[in-house]
XYZ file of C-alpha atoms in Angstrom:
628
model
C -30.979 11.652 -71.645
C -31.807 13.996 -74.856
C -28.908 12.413 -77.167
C -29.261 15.174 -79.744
C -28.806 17.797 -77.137
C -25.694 16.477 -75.361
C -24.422 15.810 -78.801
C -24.207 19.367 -80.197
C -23.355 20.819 -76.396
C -20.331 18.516 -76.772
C -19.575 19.490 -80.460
C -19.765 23.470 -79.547
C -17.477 23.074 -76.501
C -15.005 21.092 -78.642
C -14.675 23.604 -81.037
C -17.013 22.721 -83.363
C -16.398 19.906 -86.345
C -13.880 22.021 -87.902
C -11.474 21.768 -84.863
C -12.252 17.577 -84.853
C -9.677 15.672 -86.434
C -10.562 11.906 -85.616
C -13.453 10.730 -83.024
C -14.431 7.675 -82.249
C -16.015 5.878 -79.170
C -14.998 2.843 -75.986
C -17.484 1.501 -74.014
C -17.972 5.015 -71.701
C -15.735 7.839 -73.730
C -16.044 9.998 -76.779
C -12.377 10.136 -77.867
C -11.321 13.108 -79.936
C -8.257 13.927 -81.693
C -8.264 17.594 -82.239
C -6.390 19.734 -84.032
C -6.386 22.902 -81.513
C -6.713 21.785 -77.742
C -6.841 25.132 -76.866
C -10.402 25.932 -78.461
C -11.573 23.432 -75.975
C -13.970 24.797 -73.425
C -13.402 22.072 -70.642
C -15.190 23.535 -67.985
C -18.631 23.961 -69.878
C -18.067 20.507 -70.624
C -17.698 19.090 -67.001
C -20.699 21.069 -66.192
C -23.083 19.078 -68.597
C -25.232 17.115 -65.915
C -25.079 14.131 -68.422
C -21.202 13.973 -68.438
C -19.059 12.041 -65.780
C -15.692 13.508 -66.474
C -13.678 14.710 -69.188
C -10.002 13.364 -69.626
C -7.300 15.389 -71.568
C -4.851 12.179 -71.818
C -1.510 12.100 -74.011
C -2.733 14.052 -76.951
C -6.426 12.471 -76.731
C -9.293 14.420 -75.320
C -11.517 11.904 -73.846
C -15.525 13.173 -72.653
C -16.846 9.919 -69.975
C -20.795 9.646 -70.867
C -21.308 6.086 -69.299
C -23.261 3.424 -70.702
C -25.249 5.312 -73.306
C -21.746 6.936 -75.056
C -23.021 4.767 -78.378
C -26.079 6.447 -78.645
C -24.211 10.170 -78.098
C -21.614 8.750 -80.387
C -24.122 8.871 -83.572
C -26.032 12.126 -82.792
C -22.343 13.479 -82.622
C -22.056 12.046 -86.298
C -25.130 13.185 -87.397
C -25.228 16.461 -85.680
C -21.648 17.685 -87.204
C -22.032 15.236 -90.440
C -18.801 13.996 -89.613
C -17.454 10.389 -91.427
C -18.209 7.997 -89.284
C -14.074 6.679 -88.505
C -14.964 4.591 -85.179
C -13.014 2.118 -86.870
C -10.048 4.066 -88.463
C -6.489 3.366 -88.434
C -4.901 4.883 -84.942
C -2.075 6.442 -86.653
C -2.700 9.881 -86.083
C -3.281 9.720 -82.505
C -0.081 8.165 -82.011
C 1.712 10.861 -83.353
C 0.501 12.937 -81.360
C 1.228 11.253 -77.993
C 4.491 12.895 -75.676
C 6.849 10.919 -74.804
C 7.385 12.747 -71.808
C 3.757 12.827 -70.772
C 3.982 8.850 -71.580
C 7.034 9.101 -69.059
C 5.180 10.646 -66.290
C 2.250 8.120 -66.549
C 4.714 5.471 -66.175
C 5.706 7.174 -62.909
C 2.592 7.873 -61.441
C 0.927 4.712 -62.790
C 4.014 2.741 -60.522
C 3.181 5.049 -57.529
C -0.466 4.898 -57.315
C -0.121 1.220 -55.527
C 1.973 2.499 -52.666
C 0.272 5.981 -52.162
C -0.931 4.727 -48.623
C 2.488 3.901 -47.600
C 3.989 7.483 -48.568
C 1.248 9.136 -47.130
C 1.704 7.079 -43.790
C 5.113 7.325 -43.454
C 5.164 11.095 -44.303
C 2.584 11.627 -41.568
C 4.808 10.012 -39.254
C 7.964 12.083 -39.784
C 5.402 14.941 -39.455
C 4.660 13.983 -35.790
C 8.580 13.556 -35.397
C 9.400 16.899 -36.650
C 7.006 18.150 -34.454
C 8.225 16.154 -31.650
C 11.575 17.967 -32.160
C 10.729 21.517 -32.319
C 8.628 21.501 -29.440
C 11.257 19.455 -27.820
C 9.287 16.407 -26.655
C 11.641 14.269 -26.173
C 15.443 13.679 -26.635
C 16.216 12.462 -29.868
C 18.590 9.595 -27.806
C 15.649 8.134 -26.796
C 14.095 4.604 -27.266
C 11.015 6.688 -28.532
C 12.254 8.802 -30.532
C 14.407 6.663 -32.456
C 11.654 4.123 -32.948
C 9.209 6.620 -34.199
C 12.422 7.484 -36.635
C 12.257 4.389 -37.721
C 8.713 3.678 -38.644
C 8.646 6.854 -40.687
C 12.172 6.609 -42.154
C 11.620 2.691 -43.289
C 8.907 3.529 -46.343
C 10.917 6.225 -47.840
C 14.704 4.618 -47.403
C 13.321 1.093 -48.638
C 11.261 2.664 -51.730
C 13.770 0.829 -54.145
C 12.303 -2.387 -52.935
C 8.965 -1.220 -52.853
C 8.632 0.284 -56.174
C 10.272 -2.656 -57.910
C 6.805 -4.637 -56.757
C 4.714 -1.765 -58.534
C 7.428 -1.769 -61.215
C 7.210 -5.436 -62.008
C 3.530 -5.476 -62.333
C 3.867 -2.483 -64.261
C 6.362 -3.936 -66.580
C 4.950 -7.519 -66.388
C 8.145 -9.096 -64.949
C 8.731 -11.850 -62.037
C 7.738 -9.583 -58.936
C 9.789 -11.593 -56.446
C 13.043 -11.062 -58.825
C 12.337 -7.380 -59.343
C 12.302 -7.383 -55.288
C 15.811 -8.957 -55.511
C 16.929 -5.986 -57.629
C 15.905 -3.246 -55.291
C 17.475 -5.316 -52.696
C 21.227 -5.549 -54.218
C 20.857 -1.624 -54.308
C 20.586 -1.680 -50.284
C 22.710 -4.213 -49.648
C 24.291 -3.414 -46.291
C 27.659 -4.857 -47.884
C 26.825 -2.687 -51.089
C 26.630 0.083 -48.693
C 29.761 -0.435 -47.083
C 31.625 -1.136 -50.410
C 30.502 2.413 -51.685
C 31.921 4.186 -48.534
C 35.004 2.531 -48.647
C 35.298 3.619 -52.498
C 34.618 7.105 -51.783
C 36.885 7.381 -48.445
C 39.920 6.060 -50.218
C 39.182 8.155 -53.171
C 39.867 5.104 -55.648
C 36.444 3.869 -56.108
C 35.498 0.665 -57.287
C 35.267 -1.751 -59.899
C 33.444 -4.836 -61.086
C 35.855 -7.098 -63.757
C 37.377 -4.130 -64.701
C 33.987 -1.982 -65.027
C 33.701 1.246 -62.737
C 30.654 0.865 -59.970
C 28.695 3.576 -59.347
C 29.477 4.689 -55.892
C 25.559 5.851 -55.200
C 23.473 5.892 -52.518
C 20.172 4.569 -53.404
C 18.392 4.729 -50.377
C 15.258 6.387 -50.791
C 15.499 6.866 -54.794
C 13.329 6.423 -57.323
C 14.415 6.392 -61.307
C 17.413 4.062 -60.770
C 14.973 0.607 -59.415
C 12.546 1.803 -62.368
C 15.092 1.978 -64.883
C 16.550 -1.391 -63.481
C 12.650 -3.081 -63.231
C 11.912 -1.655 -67.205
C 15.313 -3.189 -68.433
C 14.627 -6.272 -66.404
C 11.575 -6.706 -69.213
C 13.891 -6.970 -72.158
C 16.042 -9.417 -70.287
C 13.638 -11.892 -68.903
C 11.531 -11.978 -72.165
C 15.056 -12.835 -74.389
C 15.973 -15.255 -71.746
C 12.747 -16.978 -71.851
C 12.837 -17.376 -75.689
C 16.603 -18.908 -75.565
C 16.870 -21.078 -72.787
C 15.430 -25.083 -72.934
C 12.384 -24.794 -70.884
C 13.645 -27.708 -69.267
C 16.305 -25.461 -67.266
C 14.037 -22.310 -66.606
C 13.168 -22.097 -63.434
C 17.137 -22.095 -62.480
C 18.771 -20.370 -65.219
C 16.560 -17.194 -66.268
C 16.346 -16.178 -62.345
C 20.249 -16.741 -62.502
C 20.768 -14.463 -65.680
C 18.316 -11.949 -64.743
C 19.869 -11.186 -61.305
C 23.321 -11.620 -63.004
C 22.713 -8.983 -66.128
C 20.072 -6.549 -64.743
C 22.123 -5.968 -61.164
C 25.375 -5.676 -63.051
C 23.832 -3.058 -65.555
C 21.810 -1.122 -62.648
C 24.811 -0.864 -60.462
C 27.147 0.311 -63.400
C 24.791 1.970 -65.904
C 21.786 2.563 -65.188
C 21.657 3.416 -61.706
C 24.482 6.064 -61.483
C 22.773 7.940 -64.257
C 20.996 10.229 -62.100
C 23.851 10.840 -59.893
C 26.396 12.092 -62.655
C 23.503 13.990 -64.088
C 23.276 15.916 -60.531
C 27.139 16.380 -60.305
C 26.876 18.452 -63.430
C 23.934 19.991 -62.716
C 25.897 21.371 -59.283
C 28.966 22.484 -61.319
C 26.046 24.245 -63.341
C 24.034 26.016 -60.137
C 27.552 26.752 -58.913
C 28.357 28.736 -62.382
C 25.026 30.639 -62.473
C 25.309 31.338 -58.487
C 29.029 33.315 -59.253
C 27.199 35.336 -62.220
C 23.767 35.153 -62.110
C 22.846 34.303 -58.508
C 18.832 35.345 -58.459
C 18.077 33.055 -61.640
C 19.243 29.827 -59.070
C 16.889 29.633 -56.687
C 13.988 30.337 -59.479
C 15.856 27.379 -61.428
C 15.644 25.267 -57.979
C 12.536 26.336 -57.378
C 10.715 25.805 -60.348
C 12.683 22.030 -61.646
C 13.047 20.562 -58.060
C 10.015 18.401 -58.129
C 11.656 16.717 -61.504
C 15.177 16.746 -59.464
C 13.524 15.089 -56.732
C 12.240 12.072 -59.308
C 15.266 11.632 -60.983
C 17.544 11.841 -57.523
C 19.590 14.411 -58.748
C 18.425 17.188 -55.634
C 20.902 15.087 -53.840
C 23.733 17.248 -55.055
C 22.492 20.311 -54.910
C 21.864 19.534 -51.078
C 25.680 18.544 -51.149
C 26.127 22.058 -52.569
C 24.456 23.580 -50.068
C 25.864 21.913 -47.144
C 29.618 23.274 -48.655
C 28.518 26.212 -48.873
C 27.444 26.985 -45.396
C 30.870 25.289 -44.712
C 32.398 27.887 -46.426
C 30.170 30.844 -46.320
C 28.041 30.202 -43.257
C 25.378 31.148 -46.015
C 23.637 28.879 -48.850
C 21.884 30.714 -51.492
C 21.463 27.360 -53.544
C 19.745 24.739 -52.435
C 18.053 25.575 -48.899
C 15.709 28.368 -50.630
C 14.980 26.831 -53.613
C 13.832 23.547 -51.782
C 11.745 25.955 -49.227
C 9.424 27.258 -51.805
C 9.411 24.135 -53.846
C 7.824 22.337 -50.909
C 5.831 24.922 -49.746
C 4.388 25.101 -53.426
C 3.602 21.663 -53.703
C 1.675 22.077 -50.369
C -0.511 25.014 -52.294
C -0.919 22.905 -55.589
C -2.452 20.002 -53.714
C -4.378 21.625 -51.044
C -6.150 23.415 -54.031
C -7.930 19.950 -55.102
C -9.287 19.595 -51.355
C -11.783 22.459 -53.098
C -11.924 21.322 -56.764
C -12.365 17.407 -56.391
C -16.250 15.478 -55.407
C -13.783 12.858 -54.872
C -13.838 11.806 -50.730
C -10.737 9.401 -50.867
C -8.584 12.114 -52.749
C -9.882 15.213 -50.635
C -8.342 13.098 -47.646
C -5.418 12.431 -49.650
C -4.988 15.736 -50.751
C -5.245 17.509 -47.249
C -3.045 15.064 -45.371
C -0.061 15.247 -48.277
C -0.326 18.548 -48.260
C 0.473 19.343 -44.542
C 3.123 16.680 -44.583
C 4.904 18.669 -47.582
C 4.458 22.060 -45.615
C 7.084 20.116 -43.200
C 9.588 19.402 -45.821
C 8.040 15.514 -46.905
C 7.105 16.069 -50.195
C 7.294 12.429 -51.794
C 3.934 11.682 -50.811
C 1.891 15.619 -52.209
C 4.521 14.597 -55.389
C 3.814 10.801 -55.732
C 0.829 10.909 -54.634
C -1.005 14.093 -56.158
C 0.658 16.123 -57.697
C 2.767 14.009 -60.511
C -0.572 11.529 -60.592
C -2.473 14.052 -62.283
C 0.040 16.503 -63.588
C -1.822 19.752 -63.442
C -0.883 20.634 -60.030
C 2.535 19.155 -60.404
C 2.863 22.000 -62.853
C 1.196 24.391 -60.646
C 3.496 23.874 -58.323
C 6.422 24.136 -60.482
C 5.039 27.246 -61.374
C 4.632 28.392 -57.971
C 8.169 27.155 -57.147
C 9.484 29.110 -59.443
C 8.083 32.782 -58.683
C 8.505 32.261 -54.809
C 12.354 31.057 -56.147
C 12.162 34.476 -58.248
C 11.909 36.974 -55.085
C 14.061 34.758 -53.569
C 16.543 36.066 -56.053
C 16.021 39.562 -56.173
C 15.608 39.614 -52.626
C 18.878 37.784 -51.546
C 17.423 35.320 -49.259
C 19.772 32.491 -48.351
C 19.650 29.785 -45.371
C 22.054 30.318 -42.422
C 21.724 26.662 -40.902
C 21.010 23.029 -42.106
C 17.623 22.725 -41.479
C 14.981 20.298 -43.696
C 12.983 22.957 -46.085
C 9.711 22.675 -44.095
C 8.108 25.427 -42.051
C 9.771 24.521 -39.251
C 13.252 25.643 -40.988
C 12.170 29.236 -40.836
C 14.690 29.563 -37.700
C 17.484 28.475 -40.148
C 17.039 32.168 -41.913
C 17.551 34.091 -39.467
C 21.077 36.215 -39.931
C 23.545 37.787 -37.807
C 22.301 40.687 -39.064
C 18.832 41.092 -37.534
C 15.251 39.608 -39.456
C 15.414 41.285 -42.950
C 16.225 37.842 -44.868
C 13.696 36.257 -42.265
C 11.221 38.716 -43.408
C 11.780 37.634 -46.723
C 11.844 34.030 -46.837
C 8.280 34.084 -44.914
C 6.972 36.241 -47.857
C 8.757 33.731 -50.253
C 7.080 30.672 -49.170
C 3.607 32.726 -48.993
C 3.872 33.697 -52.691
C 4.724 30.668 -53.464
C 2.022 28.669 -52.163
C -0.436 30.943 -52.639
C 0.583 31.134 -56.512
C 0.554 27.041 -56.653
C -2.627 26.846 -54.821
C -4.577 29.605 -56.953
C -2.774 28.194 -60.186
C -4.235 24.696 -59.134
C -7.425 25.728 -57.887
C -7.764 27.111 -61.645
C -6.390 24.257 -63.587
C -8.408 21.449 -61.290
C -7.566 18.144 -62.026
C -9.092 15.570 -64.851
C -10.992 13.525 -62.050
C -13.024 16.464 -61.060
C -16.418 15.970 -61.916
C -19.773 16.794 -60.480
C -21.550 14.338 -57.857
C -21.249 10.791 -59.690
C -23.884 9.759 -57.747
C -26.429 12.627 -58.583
C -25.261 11.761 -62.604
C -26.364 7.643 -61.889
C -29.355 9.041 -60.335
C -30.727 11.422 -62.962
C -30.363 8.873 -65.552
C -33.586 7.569 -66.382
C -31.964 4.121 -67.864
C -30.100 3.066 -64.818
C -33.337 2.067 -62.660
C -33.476 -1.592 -60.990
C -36.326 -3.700 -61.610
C -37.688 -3.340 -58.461
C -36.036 -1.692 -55.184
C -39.023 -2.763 -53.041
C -37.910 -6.582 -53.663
C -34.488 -6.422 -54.433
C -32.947 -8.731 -51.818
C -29.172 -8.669 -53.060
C -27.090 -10.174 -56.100
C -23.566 -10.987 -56.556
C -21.211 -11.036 -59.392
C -18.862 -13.769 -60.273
C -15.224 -13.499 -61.940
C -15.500 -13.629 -65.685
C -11.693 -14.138 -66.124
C -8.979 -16.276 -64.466
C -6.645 -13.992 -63.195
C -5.578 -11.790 -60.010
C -8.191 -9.325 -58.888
C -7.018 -6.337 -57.745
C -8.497 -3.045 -56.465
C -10.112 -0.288 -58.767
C -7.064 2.466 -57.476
C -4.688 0.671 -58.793
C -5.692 0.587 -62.563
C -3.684 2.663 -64.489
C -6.229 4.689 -65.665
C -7.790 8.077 -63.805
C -11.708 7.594 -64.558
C -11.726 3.631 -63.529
C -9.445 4.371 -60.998
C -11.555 6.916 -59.254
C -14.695 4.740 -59.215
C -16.302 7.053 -61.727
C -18.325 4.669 -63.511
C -19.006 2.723 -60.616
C -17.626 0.732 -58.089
C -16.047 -2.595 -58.771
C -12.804 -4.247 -59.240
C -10.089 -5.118 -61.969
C -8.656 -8.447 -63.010
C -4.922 -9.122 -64.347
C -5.999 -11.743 -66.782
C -4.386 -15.033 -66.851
C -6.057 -16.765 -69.772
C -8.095 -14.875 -72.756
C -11.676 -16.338 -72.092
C -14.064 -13.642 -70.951
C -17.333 -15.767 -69.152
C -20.907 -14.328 -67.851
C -20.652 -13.185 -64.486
C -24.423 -13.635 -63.970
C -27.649 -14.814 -65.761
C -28.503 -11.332 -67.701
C -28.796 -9.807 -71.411
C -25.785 -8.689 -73.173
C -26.888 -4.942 -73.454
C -23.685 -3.659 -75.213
C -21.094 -5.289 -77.494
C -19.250 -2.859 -79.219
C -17.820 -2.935 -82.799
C -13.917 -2.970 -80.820
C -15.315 -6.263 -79.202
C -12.821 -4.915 -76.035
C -16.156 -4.008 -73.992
C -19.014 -5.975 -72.890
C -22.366 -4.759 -71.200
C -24.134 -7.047 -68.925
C -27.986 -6.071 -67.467
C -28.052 -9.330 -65.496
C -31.727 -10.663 -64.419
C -31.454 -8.538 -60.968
C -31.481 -5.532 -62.405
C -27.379 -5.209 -62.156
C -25.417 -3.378 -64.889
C -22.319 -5.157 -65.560
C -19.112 -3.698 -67.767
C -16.454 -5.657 -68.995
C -13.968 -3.793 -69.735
C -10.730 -6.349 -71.545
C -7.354 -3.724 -71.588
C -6.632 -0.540 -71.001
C -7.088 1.776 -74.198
C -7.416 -1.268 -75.802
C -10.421 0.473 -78.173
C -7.785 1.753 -80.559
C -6.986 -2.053 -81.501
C -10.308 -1.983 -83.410
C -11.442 -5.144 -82.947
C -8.128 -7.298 -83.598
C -7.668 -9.608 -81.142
C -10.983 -9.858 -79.674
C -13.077 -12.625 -80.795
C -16.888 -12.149 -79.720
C -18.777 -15.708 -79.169
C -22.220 -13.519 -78.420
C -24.210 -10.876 -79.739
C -26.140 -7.558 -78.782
C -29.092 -8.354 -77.027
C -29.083 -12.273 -76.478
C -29.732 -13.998 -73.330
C -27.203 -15.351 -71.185
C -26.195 -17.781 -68.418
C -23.894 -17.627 -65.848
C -20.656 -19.458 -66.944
C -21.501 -19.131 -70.706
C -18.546 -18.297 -72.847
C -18.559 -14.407 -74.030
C -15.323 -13.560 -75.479
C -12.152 -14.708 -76.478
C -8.971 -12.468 -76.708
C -5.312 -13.062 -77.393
C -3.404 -11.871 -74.490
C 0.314 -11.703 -76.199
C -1.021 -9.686 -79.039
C -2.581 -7.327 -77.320
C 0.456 -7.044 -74.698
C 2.985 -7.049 -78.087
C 0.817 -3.822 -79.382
C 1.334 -2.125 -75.763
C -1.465 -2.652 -74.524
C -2.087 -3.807 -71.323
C -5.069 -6.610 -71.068
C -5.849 -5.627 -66.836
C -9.795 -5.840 -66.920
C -11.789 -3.245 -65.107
C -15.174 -5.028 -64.342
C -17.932 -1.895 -63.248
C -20.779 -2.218 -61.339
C -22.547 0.920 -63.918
C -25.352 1.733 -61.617
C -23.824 1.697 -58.337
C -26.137 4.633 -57.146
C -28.881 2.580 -57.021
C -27.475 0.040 -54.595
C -26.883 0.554 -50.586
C -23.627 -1.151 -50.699
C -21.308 -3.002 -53.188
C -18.413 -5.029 -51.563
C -15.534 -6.504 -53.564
C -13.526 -9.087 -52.687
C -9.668 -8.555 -54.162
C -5.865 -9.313 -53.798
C -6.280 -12.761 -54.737
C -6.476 -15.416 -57.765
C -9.839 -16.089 -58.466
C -11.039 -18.640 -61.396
C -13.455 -17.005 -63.919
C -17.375 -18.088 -61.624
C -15.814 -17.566 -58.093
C -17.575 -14.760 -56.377
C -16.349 -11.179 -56.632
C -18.840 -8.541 -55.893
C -21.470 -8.645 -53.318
C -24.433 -6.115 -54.040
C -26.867 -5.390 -51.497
């Protein structure tokens, strides 16, 4: 790799060093804080053969070189005689972070664990919708309600599920959080909120009014619950006799969180979509074309905060009344159908096999009106085609409009509701709504298919493979190696790190560890190759020929070094076993970090297979990786 070059290729598409305003360097990333994002030319810089990826994340532009970022890291400060700040105060990048960018990562970080379940369970109801337009069988049947069943159960039980991915998320007692999400589909619960709302009087816990919500199948409510859950358990903790623990902060958590959730926090999202009715209602009396562009372009953020479920309340009244719903039907059509053309767009733009699959299946399951898993699983994960499709939502929503399509039946806005718009009046709204849905998924798709998505990169295996540094000792007798743990802790797979470029095996295959002490040992006999000035990132060349990368947090570069106490040095020799690092866990989780530990197998290209070995508790020296 020509340093120099790379360097001032990456400075020019930047924006030069006028437009830098920090940069500093991890173990695999440039990271730049710019002042204009827009002078960025992100495409020439995903082209470079000698760069993996390049991450636009919360305010920080991020260019993935691999192993030999250090070396690109000082041409960059030579080349554009900038000051040398790798180990400057983080202050203004934090400024510069959005809160509701930070939101969304929360969201999709919380997803990514259950993406297969989604995607499963939308495929299912896919087959079941077909089964009921070509009518396959009776929907009385053993068969058919079974098959209901297994594709119903992931979405109406995602309160339970999510409060797993919550609780890891928000580093709470998993098995509690699951007790949480349970209260909220309590069969009793259940019945106790149609009882409220059939006698009108509703209901009341010592005097406090309960939220008379349905939470089957929602999402914000067991999220807000779970985060809350982390203040609780950590106060409780501090205040009760350790002695008494194990019985009394289970007790209190259950007590305070499911009290709050069912009173405050969980009903949020419903009273929000009550008023947001009244407000669609309004605008449908005066302004009736801006609605369905308003439902068309917001309904993917409706959909996360459960508030859709009152405009689909709205729309059922007004077929009641009308025998004609301008609100909620159309705006849901082209919303889906949008999100369909957002995430079929990345089939074309990603290298990436796992998501192409991912991609393509979501996609047809949303073009049949089950959207959680394209939104969940694609779209929201990496938020350009999310807004894509809120884009695209919102023009098909727009003709909509001005062309007065409404739905004249209850139908689920998929494809197969295209009946539903057909009028007493002959095929002119029919017409309309089919033209609709194809502007709107064409606009997504082309809108996506422009934007791409920040795991696109070019063929990670060509990049290992043209580096002239990432050659084993010797293929003709390499007869296999293995890796050992080199933390206590639960390893778990690469997907579900919260972060894109491990996440996506872009640096190599491997697997991540949830730490449960702060010792970081040698995986193998080797040479520590890379120890950076951050002390969060060791590189391991072990005697095989295997490049090895520590990697101890998430982001956790931006501590500059506190923390992290090194117990080796660049370029010694090594044993397997021998004590590396030391790190303090609680400080690092008390700054926001989180301490999960990506461990990278850097030259993965040059290897026929590498098998991991996860979803246990390993101790640090128990096998992990097998590389043949």
């Amino acid at each position: 790799m020509n340093y120099q070059k790379v360097a001032k290729d990456v400075l020019k598409h930047v924006g030069g060093k006028e437009n830098i305003k920090h940069v500093t360097h991890c173990a695999t990333r440039l990271r730049f804080t710019l002042y204009e994002q827009s002078k960025v030319d992100n495409e020439s810089i995903k082209q470079m053969k000698e760069v993996i990826d390049a991450v636009d994340k919360g305010g920080q532009y991020q260019v993935v070189i691999g192993n030999e970022v250090e070396d690109v890291y000082k041409n960059l400060m030579k080349e554009g005689n900038l000051e040398d700040n790798h180990n400057n105060d983080r202050e203004d990048e934090v400024d510069n972070r959005n809160i509701f960018i930070k939101l969304l990562d929360v969201i999709a970080s919380i997803f990514t664990p259950i993406i297969p379940v989604l995607a499963g369970s939308g495929m299912i109801k896919a087959l079941i919708a077909i089964i009921d337009t070509f009518k396959l069988t009776n929907s009385d049947t053993a068969v058919h309600r079974i098959l209901t069943i297994l594709g119903d159960a992931g979405f109406y039980f995602l309160p339970v599920i999510l409060a797993v991915s919550a609780a890891k998320k928000f580093n709470v007692n998993q098995y509690i959080a699951i007790v949480i999400g349970g209260v909220l589909l309590h069969p009793a619960f259940i019945q106790i909120v149609k009882e409220g709302k059939s006698s009108g009087e509703g209901v009341s816990f010592l005097g406090m009014p309960v939220g008379l919500v349905d939470y089957a199948s929602t999402v914000i409510p067991i999220i807000l619950a779970i985060w809350f859950m982390s203040f609780v358990e950590k106060q409780l903790n501090k205040f009760i006799p350790k002695a008494i623990k194990i019985v009394l902060v289970p007790m209190f958590t259950i007590l305070i969180v499911a009290i709050v959730t069912l009173i405050v926090l969980g009903p949020i999202g419903n009273y929000l979509g009550i008023g947001l009715s009244y407000v669609f209602a309004t605008l449908n009396v005066h302004v009736g074309w801006l609605v369905p562009t308003l439902v068309g372009l917001f309904m993917p953020l409706l959909v996360m905060t459960g508030m859709h479920y009152a405009l689909i309340s709205l729309g059922i009244n007004e077929l009641a009344s009308k025998n004609f719903d301008p609100i909620a039907g159309p705006g849901m059509f082209v919303s889906n159908l949008a999100q369909a053309g957002a995430a079929f767009a990345i089939v074309f733009r990603t290298k990436n096999k796992e998501l192409k699959t991912l991609a393509s299946s979501t996609s047809f399951t949303a073009i049949f009106g089950i959207t959680e898993p394209v939104l969940y699983g694609v779209n929201l994960r990496y938020k350009r085609p999310l807004v894509a499709a809120m884009i695209g939502g919102g023009v098909g929503g727009l003709y909509y409009g001005i062309t007065g399509v409404g739905r004249f039946a209850q139908i689920p806005p998929g494809i197969l509701s295209i009946p539903g718009y057909i009028g007493p009046d002959g095929f002119g709204v029919l017409i309309h709504a089919i033209i609709g849905i194809i502007i709107a998924f064409v606009v997504a798709f082309l809108i996506s298919l422009t934007l791409g998505i920040n795991e696109e990169t070019l063929d990670v295996e060509e990049q290992h493979n043209a580096s002239d540094n990432n050659q084993i000792a010797d293929k003709d007798t390499f007869t296999g190696a293995h890796v050992n743990a080199p933390i206590t802790g639960e390893v778990i797979p690469l997907n579900e790190v919260n972060d894109p470029t491990f996440a996506a095996e872009l640096l190599g295959k491997g697997v991540a560890i949830k730490p449960t002490e702060g010792k970081v040992y040698a995986p193998a006999d080797g040479t520590i190759t890379a120890l950076l000035d951050s002390h969060h990132a060791i590189g391991i060349t072990s005697d095989e020929g295997v490049e090895i990368l520590i990697h101890v947090g998430l982001d956790t570069v931006e501590l500059n070094g506190q923390f992290y106490f090194p117990q080796v040095e660049n370029g010694q020799e090594i044993k397997q076993g021998q004590l590396l690092l030391e790190f303090d866990s609680k400080q690092i989780n008390d700054a926001g970090y989180e301490t999960t530990t990506p461990v990278i197998i850097t030259n993965t290209a040059e290897f026929d297979d590498v098998e991991t070995i996860v979803n246990q508790t390993m101790t640090h020296g128990e096998k992990i990786i097998n590389i043949s």
